[in-house]
Coordinates of C-alpha atoms in Angstrom, one line a residue:
Chain A
Q684 CA 0.0 0.0 0.0
K685 CA 1.4 3.4 -1.0
E686 CA 1.7 6.0 1.7
V687 CA -0.5 8.5 0.0
E688 CA -3.1 7.7 -2.6
Q689 CA -4.8 10.3 -4.8
D690 CA -7.1 9.7 -7.7
P691 CA -5.4 11.2 -10.8
G692 CA -8.6 12.1 -12.5
P693 CA -9.1 13.9 -14.8
L694 CA -12.0 15.5 -13.2
S695 CA -14.1 17.8 -15.4
V696 CA -16.8 20.1 -14.0
P697 CA -18.8 23.1 -15.2
E698 CA -18.1 26.6 -13.9
G699 CA -19.8 27.2 -10.6
A700 CA -19.7 23.6 -9.4
I701 CA -18.4 22.5 -6.1
V702 CA -15.3 20.3 -6.4
S703 CA -14.1 17.7 -3.9
L704 CA -10.6 16.5 -4.1
N705 CA -9.4 13.7 -1.8
C706 CA -6.3 11.8 -0.5
T707 CA -6.0 8.8 1.7
Y708 CA -2.9 7.9 3.6
S709 CA -1.6 5.0 5.6
N710 CA 0.8 6.5 8.1
S711 CA -1.0 7.4 11.2
A712 CA 1.9 9.6 12.3
F713 CA 1.2 12.2 9.6
Q714 CA 0.0 15.4 11.2
Y715 CA 1.0 18.2 8.8
F716 CA -1.2 18.4 5.7
M717 CA -0.9 20.6 2.6
W718 CA -2.6 21.2 -0.7
Y719 CA -0.7 22.5 -3.7
R720 CA -2.0 23.8 -7.0
Q721 CA 0.2 23.3 -10.1
Y722 CA -0.5 24.9 -13.4
S723 CA 0.9 23.2 -16.5
R724 CA 4.7 23.6 -16.8
K725 CA 4.8 25.6 -13.5
G726 CA 6.0 24.8 -10.0
P727 CA 3.5 23.9 -7.4
E728 CA 2.1 26.7 -5.2
L729 CA 0.8 26.3 -1.7
L730 CA -2.9 26.6 -1.4
M731 CA -3.7 25.3 2.1
Y732 CA -1.8 24.2 5.2
T733 CA -3.4 22.3 8.1
Y734 CA -2.0 20.9 11.2
S735 CA -3.7 17.9 12.8
S736 CA -7.5 17.4 12.3
G737 CA -10.2 19.8 11.5
N738 CA -11.3 22.3 8.8
K739 CA -9.6 25.3 7.5
E740 CA -11.3 27.8 5.1
D741 CA -9.7 30.4 2.8
G742 CA -12.0 32.1 0.4
R743 CA -13.5 29.5 -1.9
F744 CA -11.2 26.8 -0.6
T745 CA -11.8 24.5 2.4
A746 CA -9.4 21.9 3.6
Q747 CA -10.6 19.1 5.8
V748 CA -8.6 16.5 7.7
D749 CA -10.0 13.4 9.3
K750 CA -7.2 11.6 11.0
S751 CA -9.4 8.8 12.3
S752 CA -10.2 7.8 8.7
K753 CA -6.7 8.9 7.4
Y754 CA -8.5 11.0 4.8
I755 CA -8.0 14.6 3.7
S756 CA -10.1 16.7 1.3
L757 CA -10.0 20.0 -0.5
F758 CA -13.3 21.6 -1.5
I759 CA -13.5 24.3 -4.1
R760 CA -16.7 26.3 -4.1
D761 CA -18.0 28.3 -7.1
S762 CA -15.3 26.8 -9.3
Q763 CA -13.8 28.9 -12.0
P764 CA -11.9 28.1 -15.3
S765 CA -8.8 29.6 -13.6
D766 CA -9.0 26.7 -11.1
S767 CA -8.1 24.3 -13.9
A768 CA -4.9 22.8 -12.7
T769 CA -3.4 19.7 -11.0
Y770 CA -3.9 19.6 -7.3
L771 CA -1.4 17.8 -5.1
C772 CA -1.8 16.7 -1.5
A773 CA 1.2 16.5 0.7
M774 CA 1.9 15.5 4.3
S775 CA 4.5 14.7 6.9
A776 CA 4.9 13.4 10.4
Q777 CA 7.4 15.9 11.7
A778 CA 8.2 19.5 11.0
G779 CA 11.4 19.7 8.9
T780 CA 11.1 16.3 7.4
A781 CA 10.5 15.5 3.8
L782 CA 6.9 15.8 2.5
I783 CA 5.2 12.8 1.0
F784 CA 3.1 13.8 -2.0
G785 CA 0.2 12.3 -3.8
K786 CA 0.4 12.0 -7.5
G787 CA -2.0 14.8 -8.1
T788 CA -5.6 15.2 -9.5
T789 CA -6.1 17.0 -12.7
L790 CA -9.1 19.3 -12.6
S791 CA -10.7 21.0 -15.6
V792 CA -13.4 23.6 -15.1
S793 CA -15.3 24.5 -18.3
S794 CA -17.0 27.9 -18.8
Chain B
S837 CA 9.8 38.6 0.9
Q838 CA 11.4 35.3 -0.1
T839 CA 12.0 34.4 -3.8
I840 CA 13.3 31.2 -5.3
H841 CA 14.9 31.0 -8.7
Q842 CA 15.8 28.1 -11.0
W843 CA 17.7 28.1 -14.2
P844 CA 17.7 27.2 -16.9
A845 CA 13.9 27.0 -17.4
T846 CA 14.3 24.5 -20.3
L847 CA 17.1 22.2 -21.3
V848 CA 17.6 19.7 -24.0
Q849 CA 20.7 17.5 -23.6
P850 CA 22.1 14.4 -25.4
V851 CA 22.5 11.2 -23.6
G852 CA 25.9 11.0 -21.9
S853 CA 26.3 14.7 -21.5
P854 CA 26.8 16.5 -18.2
L855 CA 24.2 18.4 -16.3
S856 CA 24.1 21.4 -13.9
L857 CA 20.9 22.9 -12.6
E858 CA 21.0 25.8 -10.2
C859 CA 18.6 27.0 -7.5
T860 CA 18.9 30.1 -5.4
V861 CA 16.7 31.5 -2.7
E862 CA 16.5 35.1 -1.7
G863 CA 15.2 36.8 1.4
T864 CA 15.9 34.1 3.9
S865 CA 18.8 32.6 5.8
N866 CA 19.8 29.0 6.4
P867 CA 16.8 27.4 4.6
N868 CA 16.3 23.7 4.1
L869 CA 16.6 23.0 0.4
Y870 CA 15.1 20.2 -1.7
W871 CA 15.4 18.8 -5.2
Y872 CA 12.5 16.9 -6.7
R873 CA 11.8 15.3 -10.0
Q874 CA 8.4 15.2 -11.5
A875 CA 7.8 12.7 -14.2
A876 CA 4.5 12.2 -16.0
G877 CA 2.1 10.0 -14.0
R878 CA 4.7 9.5 -11.2
G879 CA 4.2 12.4 -8.9
L880 CA 6.9 14.3 -7.1
Q881 CA 10.0 12.3 -6.3
L882 CA 12.4 13.7 -3.6
L883 CA 15.9 13.4 -4.9
F884 CA 18.0 15.3 -2.4
Y885 CA 17.6 17.6 0.6
S886 CA 20.0 19.8 2.5
V887 CA 19.9 21.4 6.0
G888 CA 23.0 23.4 5.6
I889 CA 26.1 24.2 3.5
G890 CA 27.8 21.0 2.5
Q891 CA 25.1 18.8 4.1
I892 CA 23.3 16.7 1.5
S893 CA 21.1 13.7 2.0
S894 CA 20.2 11.5 -0.9
E895 CA 16.8 9.8 -1.1
V896 CA 17.2 7.6 -4.1
P897 CA 20.3 6.0 -5.7
Q898 CA 20.9 7.4 -9.2
N899 CA 23.5 9.0 -11.4
L900 CA 22.6 12.5 -10.0
S901 CA 24.4 14.4 -7.3
A902 CA 23.7 17.6 -5.4
S903 CA 25.9 20.2 -3.8
R904 CA 25.3 23.3 -1.6
P905 CA 28.3 25.5 -1.9
Q906 CA 26.6 28.5 -0.4
D907 CA 23.8 29.0 2.2
R908 CA 21.1 29.8 -0.4
Q909 CA 22.4 28.0 -3.4
F910 CA 21.6 24.4 -4.3
I911 CA 23.0 22.7 -7.4
L912 CA 21.9 19.4 -9.1
S913 CA 24.5 17.7 -11.3
S914 CA 25.2 14.7 -13.4
K915 CA 28.3 13.5 -15.1
K916 CA 26.5 11.5 -17.8
L917 CA 22.8 11.9 -18.4
L918 CA 20.5 9.0 -19.1
L919 CA 17.2 9.0 -21.1
S920 CA 15.4 8.2 -17.8
D921 CA 16.7 11.5 -16.4
S922 CA 14.2 13.4 -18.5
G923 CA 11.6 15.2 -16.4
F924 CA 10.6 18.4 -14.6
Y925 CA 13.1 19.3 -11.9
L926 CA 11.8 21.4 -9.0
C927 CA 13.7 23.1 -6.2
A928 CA 11.9 23.9 -2.9
W929 CA 12.8 25.5 0.4
T930 CA 11.5 25.7 3.9
P931 CA 12.5 27.8 6.9
T932 CA 14.8 25.9 9.2
R933 CA 12.2 25.8 11.9
G934 CA 8.6 26.2 12.6
T935 CA 6.8 25.0 9.5
D936 CA 6.7 22.1 7.2
T937 CA 5.4 24.2 4.3
Q938 CA 7.6 23.9 1.3
Y939 CA 7.8 26.6 -1.4
F940 CA 8.6 25.6 -4.9
G941 CA 10.6 27.3 -7.7
P942 CA 9.4 27.6 -11.3
G943 CA 11.2 24.3 -12.3
T944 CA 13.5 23.2 -15.1
R945 CA 12.2 21.0 -17.8
L946 CA 14.9 18.6 -18.9
T947 CA 14.7 16.5 -22.1
V948 CA 17.4 14.0 -22.7
L949 CA 17.6 12.7 -26.3

């Protein structure tokens, strides 16, 4: 079993839809969770950072961590064509150690 | 504010040729630095990380090497490139303490022919 699993998609939605992106993980020691957005041929940019369990909201984006289920989610409300990108989840057990990344989910939002 | 640079942006090299990719970070001191490779369908693979000048840890055996000659400079090298070295190379940094968040550079797209 891989440490982090992420459905690669592609996921296609119409503009204005609510998008749910998910990752599962196997290492119960993970406690730092991140979501990155990567546009084609660009470096990943940090979207959301969460420590331990719970929800975090930033504008149209909500990150959710369920440590009991080893499951994290990123919700995008009122999706826009500019949200079309690959979304990578990442996590680690200790601050300062290497991140473990999912393979990314490709999202396409059509106008 | 902090900025991370990578160059070149794009590189096409023949098999067997040497490689040198450079990464520099501005606006911070003593960062942790990382080299990743991203190949299609394979996600981000950590290659090397460094917690200080001259301190390099390798995550996977390969024909690549890394060096950190200065605090904010990280170099990825190879003496002889293989076809399998093609990919998108990303440099990232984190502050030494306090956060796990990694910030990525713009990347170098390497094609080995």
